[in-house]
Tab-separated table of C-alpha atoms in Angstrom:
chain	number	residue	atom	x	y	z
T	1319	UNK	CA	33.819	-110.358	33.054
T	1320	UNK	CA	32.776	-109.387	36.567
T	1321	UNK	CA	30.208	-106.742	37.282
T	1322	UNK	CA	30.399	-104.637	40.452
T	1323	UNK	CA	27.034	-104.419	42.187
T	1324	UNK	CA	28.253	-102.132	44.974
T	1325	UNK	CA	28.065	-102.664	48.744
T	1326	UNK	CA	25.031	-104.898	49.127
T	1327	UNK	CA	23.672	-107.183	51.847
T	1328	UNK	CA	23.632	-110.135	49.544
T	1329	UNK	CA	24.853	-113.689	49.828
T	1330	UNK	CA	23.733	-117.285	49.367
T	1331	UNK	CA	22.306	-119.082	51.174
T	1332	UNK	CA	20.507	-116.758	53.588
T	1333	UNK	CA	18.395	-118.367	56.320
T	1334	UNK	CA	14.745	-117.969	57.245
T	1335	UNK	CA	14.786	-118.111	61.028
T	1336	UNK	CA	11.612	-117.750	63.048
T	1337	UNK	CA	12.603	-116.298	66.429
T	1338	UNK	CA	10.027	-116.941	69.169
T	1339	UNK	CA	9.863	-115.301	72.600
T	1340	UNK	CA	7.349	-114.724	75.367
T	1341	UNK	CA	5.863	-111.259	75.814
T	1342	UNK	CA	5.667	-109.684	79.292
T	1343	UNK	CA	2.075	-110.974	79.679
T	1344	UNK	CA	3.080	-114.548	78.827
T	1345	UNK	CA	1.640	-114.569	75.310
T	1346	UNK	CA	3.981	-115.778	72.549
T	1347	UNK	CA	5.575	-113.680	69.829
T	1348	UNK	CA	7.443	-114.610	66.646
T	1349	UNK	CA	9.485	-112.756	64.039
T	1350	UNK	CA	11.187	-113.693	60.778
T	1351	UNK	CA	14.940	-113.042	60.492
T	1352	UNK	CA	16.458	-113.797	57.090
T	1353	UNK	CA	20.019	-113.146	58.264
T	1354	UNK	CA	22.457	-114.185	61.009
T	1355	UNK	CA	23.985	-117.597	61.572
T	1356	UNK	CA	26.130	-119.919	63.624
T	1357	UNK	CA	28.827	-117.803	65.271
T	1358	UNK	CA	30.672	-120.464	67.292
T	1359	UNK	CA	30.235	-124.054	68.433
T	1360	UNK	CA	26.712	-124.211	69.928
T	1361	UNK	CA	26.190	-120.471	69.460
T	1362	UNK	CA	23.989	-118.481	67.091
T	1363	UNK	CA	24.089	-114.731	66.457
T	1364	UNK	CA	21.287	-112.708	64.875
T	1365	UNK	CA	20.833	-108.941	64.572
T	1366	UNK	CA	17.572	-107.937	66.275
T	1367	UNK	CA	16.680	-104.261	65.991
T	1368	UNK	CA	15.836	-102.793	69.399
T	1369	UNK	CA	12.502	-101.518	68.043
T	1370	UNK	CA	11.198	-105.091	67.732
T	1371	UNK	CA	8.940	-106.476	70.420
T	1372	UNK	CA	11.264	-109.489	70.375
T	1373	UNK	CA	14.104	-107.259	71.606
T	1374	UNK	CA	12.224	-106.328	74.769
T	1375	UNK	CA	11.322	-109.954	75.352
T	1376	UNK	CA	14.948	-111.064	74.993
T	1377	UNK	CA	16.032	-108.624	77.670
T	1378	UNK	CA	13.280	-109.697	80.056
T	1379	UNK	CA	13.209	-113.470	79.522
T	1380	UNK	CA	16.832	-114.102	78.519
T	1381	UNK	CA	15.716	-116.835	76.144
T	1382	UNK	CA	14.473	-117.471	72.610
T	1383	UNK	CA	13.929	-120.289	70.164
T	1384	UNK	CA	14.955	-120.314	66.520
T	1385	UNK	CA	12.796	-122.483	64.280
T	1386	UNK	CA	13.607	-123.308	60.685
T	1387	UNK	CA	10.969	-122.002	58.272
T	1388	UNK	CA	9.760	-124.770	55.966
T	1389	UNK	CA	8.196	-125.065	52.516
T	1390	UNK	CA	4.849	-126.046	54.005
T	1391	UNK	CA	4.693	-123.039	56.338
T	1392	UNK	CA	5.814	-120.265	53.984
T	1393	UNK	CA	2.669	-118.157	54.343
T	1394	UNK	CA	2.812	-118.143	58.158
T	1395	UNK	CA	6.577	-117.570	58.229
T	1396	UNK	CA	6.329	-114.670	55.782
T	1397	UNK	CA	3.415	-113.204	57.751
T	1398	UNK	CA	5.473	-112.941	60.951
T	1399	UNK	CA	8.072	-111.077	58.878
T	1400	UNK	CA	5.725	-108.401	57.566
T	1401	UNK	CA	3.581	-107.743	60.636
T	1402	UNK	CA	4.957	-106.193	63.839
T	1403	UNK	CA	4.213	-107.635	67.276
T	1404	UNK	CA	3.979	-104.034	68.491
T	1405	UNK	CA	0.991	-103.397	66.209
T	1406	UNK	CA	-0.607	-106.850	66.212
T	1407	UNK	CA	-0.673	-108.500	69.648
T	1408	UNK	CA	-2.292	-111.639	68.168
T	1409	UNK	CA	0.446	-112.070	65.568
T	1410	UNK	CA	1.444	-115.546	66.728
T	1411	UNK	CA	-2.121	-116.888	66.696
T	1412	UNK	CA	-2.986	-115.130	63.423
T	1413	UNK	CA	-0.034	-116.912	61.838
T	1414	UNK	CA	-1.765	-120.143	62.825
T	1415	UNK	CA	1.053	-121.010	65.232
T	1416	UNK	CA	0.539	-122.959	68.454
T	1417	UNK	CA	2.870	-122.986	71.449
T	1418	UNK	CA	4.750	-126.050	72.599
T	1419	UNK	CA	6.406	-125.510	75.951
T	1420	UNK	CA	10.190	-125.770	75.862
T	1421	UNK	CA	11.743	-128.108	78.408
T	1422	UNK	CA	14.952	-126.076	78.420
T	1423	UNK	CA	14.329	-122.347	78.050
T	1424	UNK	CA	11.757	-119.687	78.899
T	1425	UNK	CA	10.637	-119.260	75.297
T	1426	UNK	CA	7.971	-120.931	73.161
T	1427	UNK	CA	8.471	-123.626	70.576
T	1428	UNK	CA	6.138	-123.564	67.581
T	1429	UNK	CA	4.125	-126.714	66.957
T	1430	UNK	CA	3.913	-126.101	63.201
T	1431	UNK	CA	7.715	-125.766	62.753
T	1432	UNK	CA	9.366	-129.165	63.206
T	1433	UNK	CA	12.951	-128.129	63.975
T	1434	UNK	CA	14.106	-125.549	66.484
T	1435	UNK	CA	17.115	-124.415	68.466
T	1436	UNK	CA	16.370	-123.629	72.100
T	1437	UNK	CA	18.654	-120.811	73.192
T	1438	UNK	CA	19.673	-118.885	76.276
T	1439	UNK	CA	20.679	-115.261	75.727
T	1440	UNK	CA	24.436	-114.902	76.195
T	1441	UNK	CA	24.326	-111.227	75.290
T	1442	UNK	CA	22.105	-108.726	73.542
T	1443	UNK	CA	23.416	-105.296	72.644
T	1444	UNK	CA	20.654	-102.829	71.777
T	1445	UNK	CA	23.187	-100.443	70.207
T	1446	UNK	CA	24.666	-102.905	67.735
T	1447	UNK	CA	21.523	-105.117	67.576
T	1448	UNK	CA	23.694	-108.209	68.128
T	1449	UNK	CA	21.942	-111.090	69.866
T	1450	UNK	CA	24.171	-114.016	70.835
T	1451	UNK	CA	22.505	-117.198	72.018
T	1452	UNK	CA	23.807	-120.414	73.509
T	1453	UNK	CA	22.141	-123.398	71.839
T	1454	UNK	CA	21.140	-125.513	74.851
T	1455	UNK	CA	19.075	-127.993	72.843
T	1456	UNK	CA	17.958	-128.796	69.322
T	1457	UNK	CA	14.534	-130.396	69.144
T	1458	UNK	CA	13.030	-131.990	66.089
T	1459	UNK	CA	9.676	-133.590	65.311
T	1460	UNK	CA	10.076	-137.345	64.931
T	1461	UNK	CA	8.210	-137.188	61.618
T	1462	UNK	CA	11.187	-135.422	59.966
T	1463	UNK	CA	13.815	-137.839	61.279
T	1464	UNK	CA	15.158	-140.742	59.242
T	1465	UNK	CA	15.356	-144.359	60.422
T	1466	UNK	CA	18.624	-143.579	62.222
T	1467	UNK	CA	17.104	-140.699	64.169
T	1468	UNK	CA	18.900	-138.057	62.103
T	1469	UNK	CA	17.274	-135.040	60.488
T	1470	UNK	CA	16.062	-135.892	56.975
T	1471	UNK	CA	16.284	-132.716	54.909
T	1472	UNK	CA	13.814	-134.026	52.330
T	1473	UNK	CA	11.207	-134.521	55.069
T	1474	UNK	CA	12.021	-131.280	56.926
T	1475	UNK	CA	11.981	-129.097	53.786
T	1476	UNK	CA	13.788	-126.108	55.297
T	1477	UNK	CA	13.791	-122.994	53.127
T	1478	UNK	CA	16.291	-120.293	52.290
T	1479	UNK	CA	15.842	-116.628	51.378
T	1480	UNK	CA	17.029	-115.267	48.053
T	1481	UNK	CA	17.977	-111.645	48.900
T	1482	UNK	CA	18.245	-110.579	45.267
T	1483	UNK	CA	14.924	-111.812	43.956
T	1484	UNK	CA	13.022	-111.870	47.281
T	1485	UNK	CA	12.004	-115.475	46.836
T	1486	UNK	CA	11.883	-118.314	49.307
T	1487	UNK	CA	13.653	-121.348	47.881
T	1488	UNK	CA	13.580	-124.982	48.924
T	1489	UNK	CA	16.857	-126.816	49.396
T	1490	UNK	CA	17.639	-129.037	46.444
T	1491	UNK	CA	19.474	-132.211	45.576
T	1492	UNK	CA	22.748	-133.440	46.962
T	1493	UNK	CA	25.677	-132.258	44.872
T	1494	UNK	CA	28.587	-133.409	47.013
T	1495	UNK	CA	29.981	-135.015	50.138
T	1496	UNK	CA	31.674	-132.725	52.631
T	1497	UNK	CA	35.122	-133.755	53.912
T	1498	UNK	CA	35.210	-136.329	51.095
T	1499	UNK	CA	35.005	-134.865	47.602
T	1500	UNK	CA	38.049	-132.642	48.095
T	1501	UNK	CA	40.305	-135.634	48.794
T	1502	UNK	CA	40.529	-136.108	45.021
T	1503	UNK	CA	42.871	-133.085	44.890
T	1504	UNK	CA	45.117	-134.125	47.770
O	802	UNK	CA	6.326	-135.836	69.302
O	803	UNK	CA	9.577	-133.878	69.528
O	804	UNK	CA	12.912	-135.501	70.106
O	805	UNK	CA	15.679	-133.678	71.965
O	806	UNK	CA	18.994	-133.947	70.145
O	807	UNK	CA	20.960	-131.992	72.749
O	808	UNK	CA	23.110	-128.893	72.297
O	809	UNK	CA	24.242	-129.169	68.689
O	810	UNK	CA	25.659	-126.800	66.102
O	811	UNK	CA	22.916	-127.556	63.673
O	812	UNK	CA	20.628	-125.411	61.574
O	813	UNK	CA	19.362	-124.985	58.017
O	814	UNK	CA	20.508	-123.550	55.745
O	815	UNK	CA	24.219	-123.329	56.549
O	816	UNK	CA	26.474	-121.563	54.050
O	817	UNK	CA	29.563	-122.688	52.198
O	818	UNK	CA	31.742	-119.583	52.162
O	819	UNK	CA	35.179	-119.610	50.585
O	820	UNK	CA	37.246	-116.980	52.401
O	821	UNK	CA	40.246	-115.754	50.390
O	822	UNK	CA	43.193	-113.707	51.663
O	823	UNK	CA	46.768	-112.890	50.678
O	824	UNK	CA	49.618	-114.533	52.552
O	825	UNK	CA	52.581	-112.433	53.742
O	826	UNK	CA	54.526	-113.320	50.565
O	827	UNK	CA	51.696	-112.196	48.296
O	828	UNK	CA	50.487	-115.681	47.360
O	829	UNK	CA	46.747	-116.343	47.745
O	830	UNK	CA	45.072	-118.555	50.332
O	831	UNK	CA	41.515	-119.863	50.655
O	832	UNK	CA	39.508	-121.683	53.316
O	833	UNK	CA	36.000	-123.129	53.534
O	834	UNK	CA	33.719	-121.838	56.303
O	835	UNK	CA	30.335	-123.549	56.557
O	836	UNK	CA	29.045	-121.174	59.236
O	837	UNK	CA	28.645	-117.439	59.902
O	838	UNK	CA	26.365	-115.004	58.116
O	839	UNK	CA	25.120	-111.479	57.581
O	840	UNK	CA	25.367	-109.682	60.928
O	841	UNK	CA	24.138	-106.206	59.936
O	842	UNK	CA	23.417	-104.157	56.829
O	843	UNK	CA	26.510	-104.575	54.619
O	844	UNK	CA	28.330	-106.571	57.285
O	845	UNK	CA	29.266	-110.249	57.499
O	846	UNK	CA	30.595	-112.112	60.555
O	847	UNK	CA	32.408	-115.452	60.471
O	848	UNK	CA	34.289	-117.312	63.202
O	849	UNK	CA	37.897	-117.861	62.077
O	850	UNK	CA	40.042	-119.876	64.475
O	851	UNK	CA	43.322	-118.108	65.206
O	852	UNK	CA	45.266	-121.235	64.182
O	853	UNK	CA	44.236	-120.762	60.540
O	854	UNK	CA	46.649	-119.155	58.135
O	855	UNK	CA	43.694	-116.988	57.118
O	856	UNK	CA	43.657	-115.503	60.638
O	857	UNK	CA	47.215	-114.200	60.294
O	858	UNK	CA	46.439	-112.805	56.872
O	859	UNK	CA	43.348	-110.971	58.145
O	860	UNK	CA	45.409	-109.215	60.801
O	861	UNK	CA	48.124	-108.212	58.333
O	862	UNK	CA	46.077	-107.265	55.254
O	863	UNK	CA	42.822	-106.127	56.902
O	864	UNK	CA	40.836	-107.537	54.025
O	865	UNK	CA	39.213	-110.711	52.698
O	866	UNK	CA	36.772	-111.878	50.077
O	867	UNK	CA	33.893	-114.300	50.610
O	868	UNK	CA	32.915	-116.302	47.541
O	869	UNK	CA	29.849	-118.490	47.294
O	870	UNK	CA	30.721	-122.153	46.715
O	871	UNK	CA	28.817	-123.539	43.732
O	872	UNK	CA	27.607	-126.904	42.492
O	873	UNK	CA	30.198	-126.930	39.724
O	874	UNK	CA	33.124	-126.269	42.079
O	875	UNK	CA	32.288	-128.652	44.938
O	876	UNK	CA	35.538	-130.638	44.738
O	877	UNK	CA	37.744	-127.532	44.905
O	878	UNK	CA	35.623	-125.905	47.622
O	879	UNK	CA	35.681	-129.052	49.748
O	880	UNK	CA	39.442	-129.395	49.206
O	881	UNK	CA	40.157	-125.961	50.711
O	882	UNK	CA	38.114	-127.081	53.717
O	883	UNK	CA	40.106	-130.241	54.425
O	884	UNK	CA	43.655	-129.034	53.734
O	885	UNK	CA	45.420	-126.410	55.848
O	886	UNK	CA	47.282	-123.481	54.304
O	887	UNK	CA	49.848	-123.953	57.066
O	888	UNK	CA	50.705	-127.424	55.740
O	889	UNK	CA	50.111	-126.903	52.016
O	890	UNK	CA	51.448	-123.566	50.719
O	891	UNK	CA	50.126	-124.317	47.215
O	892	UNK	CA	46.594	-124.971	48.463
O	893	UNK	CA	44.988	-122.265	46.313
O	894	UNK	CA	46.655	-123.481	43.096
O	895	UNK	CA	46.073	-127.146	43.916
O	896	UNK	CA	42.365	-126.380	44.227
O	897	UNK	CA	42.558	-125.192	40.642
O	898	UNK	CA	41.768	-121.628	41.671
O	899	UNK	CA	43.112	-118.571	39.878
O	900	UNK	CA	43.389	-115.068	41.302
O	901	UNK	CA	41.437	-112.123	39.989
O	902	UNK	CA	42.637	-108.854	41.492
O	903	UNK	CA	40.014	-107.049	43.541
O	904	UNK	CA	39.437	-103.413	42.666
O	905	UNK	CA	38.327	-102.645	46.195
O	906	UNK	CA	40.260	-104.614	48.804
O	907	UNK	CA	43.700	-106.141	49.402
O	908	UNK	CA	42.466	-109.719	49.014
O	909	UNK	CA	42.112	-112.060	46.041
O	910	UNK	CA	38.958	-112.882	44.144
O	911	UNK	CA	38.691	-116.407	42.740
O	912	UNK	CA	38.136	-116.675	38.995
O	913	UNK	CA	36.307	-120.004	39.295
O	914	UNK	CA	33.736	-118.701	41.835
O	915	UNK	CA	31.339	-116.308	40.115
O	916	UNK	CA	29.982	-114.383	43.107
O	917	UNK	CA	31.961	-112.783	45.910
O	918	UNK	CA	31.730	-110.202	48.658
O	919	UNK	CA	34.761	-107.930	48.903
O	920	UNK	CA	35.277	-107.040	52.557
O	921	UNK	CA	37.392	-104.811	54.757
O	922	UNK	CA	38.117	-106.111	58.244
O	923	UNK	CA	36.136	-104.091	60.797
O	924	UNK	CA	37.405	-106.238	63.651
O	925	UNK	CA	38.973	-109.595	64.289
O	926	UNK	CA	39.207	-110.993	67.804
O	927	UNK	CA	41.624	-113.908	68.132
O	928	UNK	CA	40.161	-114.840	71.526
O	929	UNK	CA	36.565	-115.196	70.389
O	930	UNK	CA	37.452	-116.007	66.729
O	931	UNK	CA	34.932	-113.396	65.568
O	932	UNK	CA	35.740	-111.761	62.242
O	933	UNK	CA	33.506	-108.842	61.254
O	934	UNK	CA	33.789	-107.487	57.735
O	935	UNK	CA	32.337	-104.488	55.953
O	936	UNK	CA	30.998	-105.511	52.550
O	937	UNK	CA	32.445	-102.797	50.304
O	938	UNK	CA	31.412	-104.438	47.050
O	939	UNK	CA	29.643	-107.487	45.684
O	940	UNK	CA	31.002	-108.648	42.339
O	941	UNK	CA	29.379	-111.206	40.104
O	942	UNK	CA	30.332	-112.817	36.799
O	943	UNK	CA	28.080	-111.532	34.024
O	944	UNK	CA	27.372	-115.108	32.981
O	945	UNK	CA	25.275	-115.689	36.135
O	946	UNK	CA	23.211	-112.504	35.820
O	947	UNK	CA	19.748	-112.413	34.260
O	948	UNK	CA	18.638	-110.029	31.517
O	949	UNK	CA	17.977	-107.337	34.118
O	950	UNK	CA	21.487	-107.574	35.547
O	951	UNK	CA	20.346	-109.368	38.697
O	952	UNK	CA	21.828	-112.553	40.106
O	953	UNK	CA	20.091	-115.607	38.635
O	954	UNK	CA	20.213	-118.344	41.275
O	955	UNK	CA	19.644	-121.088	38.701
O	956	UNK	CA	22.740	-119.934	36.791
O	957	UNK	CA	24.852	-119.284	39.891
O	958	UNK	CA	24.038	-122.621	41.562
O	959	UNK	CA	25.180	-121.675	45.079
O	960	UNK	CA	25.345	-124.568	47.529
O	961	UNK	CA	24.507	-125.046	51.182
O	962	UNK	CA	25.975	-127.344	53.830
O	963	UNK	CA	23.862	-129.970	55.576
O	964	UNK	CA	25.469	-130.181	59.054
O	965	UNK	CA	23.609	-133.361	60.000
O	966	UNK	CA	24.387	-135.528	56.995
O	967	UNK	CA	27.588	-133.727	55.853
O	968	UNK	CA	26.262	-133.224	52.358
O	969	UNK	CA	26.498	-130.254	50.060
O	970	UNK	CA	23.053	-129.432	48.662
O	971	UNK	CA	22.021	-127.271	45.740
O	972	UNK	CA	19.325	-124.650	46.251
O	973	UNK	CA	16.005	-125.819	44.904
O	974	UNK	CA	12.795	-124.502	43.462
O	975	UNK	CA	10.927	-121.362	44.456
O	976	UNK	CA	8.328	-122.089	47.122
O	977	UNK	CA	7.201	-118.581	47.982
O	978	UNK	CA	7.432	-114.826	47.585
O	979	UNK	CA	8.933	-112.898	50.492
O	980	UNK	CA	6.985	-109.869	51.759
O	981	UNK	CA	4.017	-111.112	49.709
O	982	UNK	CA	2.732	-114.531	50.690
O	983	UNK	CA	2.127	-113.532	54.306
O	984	UNK	CA	-0.328	-110.811	53.282
O	985	UNK	CA	-2.967	-113.524	52.972
O	986	UNK	CA	-3.118	-113.648	56.789
O	987	UNK	CA	-3.326	-109.897	57.370
């Protein structure tokens, strides 16, 4: 028996993206976005309300990075979701984050977050809130790569947001092989 | 030390959405989309290539459902990702899926997948592939709800796609409380 929960913003998994930009004075800013996703090959789209400091920065710098929040950085990643860069100019530093300069875009990488997409703004519409970014590079700390140079999810420990229970969850064990398991039904 | 992996379509977590629509003859169709996400309050956006049978159905019926793939249905959910509805008209049945009629939209729900978003098409652009849907209802099998009527992630067992290693992963343990843990840094 199915129960109707009404029109809700609810699905699994939801991401925990940390969007980082430079402010007008060159200091870094970061915000938590537990929504959005890959919208095309090498393209990510995330709703950013025009009231956010990040929104102004996107318009001015035309660049942003998207880091994956991780199990070991939950407190910092949650903090940048509950405090506004408009009210707290030292938000980035208070989170304990340190800037790593991006080689590709005019936006900061975050030393403490080992995987990030470096993006150029394709478009940002203040009316609809839709930010579309071209992924020009993915950079990853060597410590979370496996022996073949590929991202090791167990080392990275990316997290996901549970929109119903307001929890952050780790990713769990492997339950299947994509493009493989379904062949059994062919 | 960070390693540059280049411009890749790679982030964590990525979803495993099963998009279901009705074909012109009233039979059901389903496809696997391991990308896209919530684009606004009560709105989901997913790139659907115009070559997909689903694309034609979206234009004609103006509706779709998005079910969460689960650990227990990996084989079926992978199958609808590797077989085309254009080549295999019985795709939905061969996956072992059964239709449940939606009360809200002109698109099928899938009996075997306990959580789904029922969506009306707001827009679909064949050029850009962008499908935008209004979430008019979320329906969930009672068996995956907790005693308070809320989705229990441990019972639902939604999965996520690892784009680097092409694995399906379960969601794991709770590692934090959203809107709470960050207060420690305030």
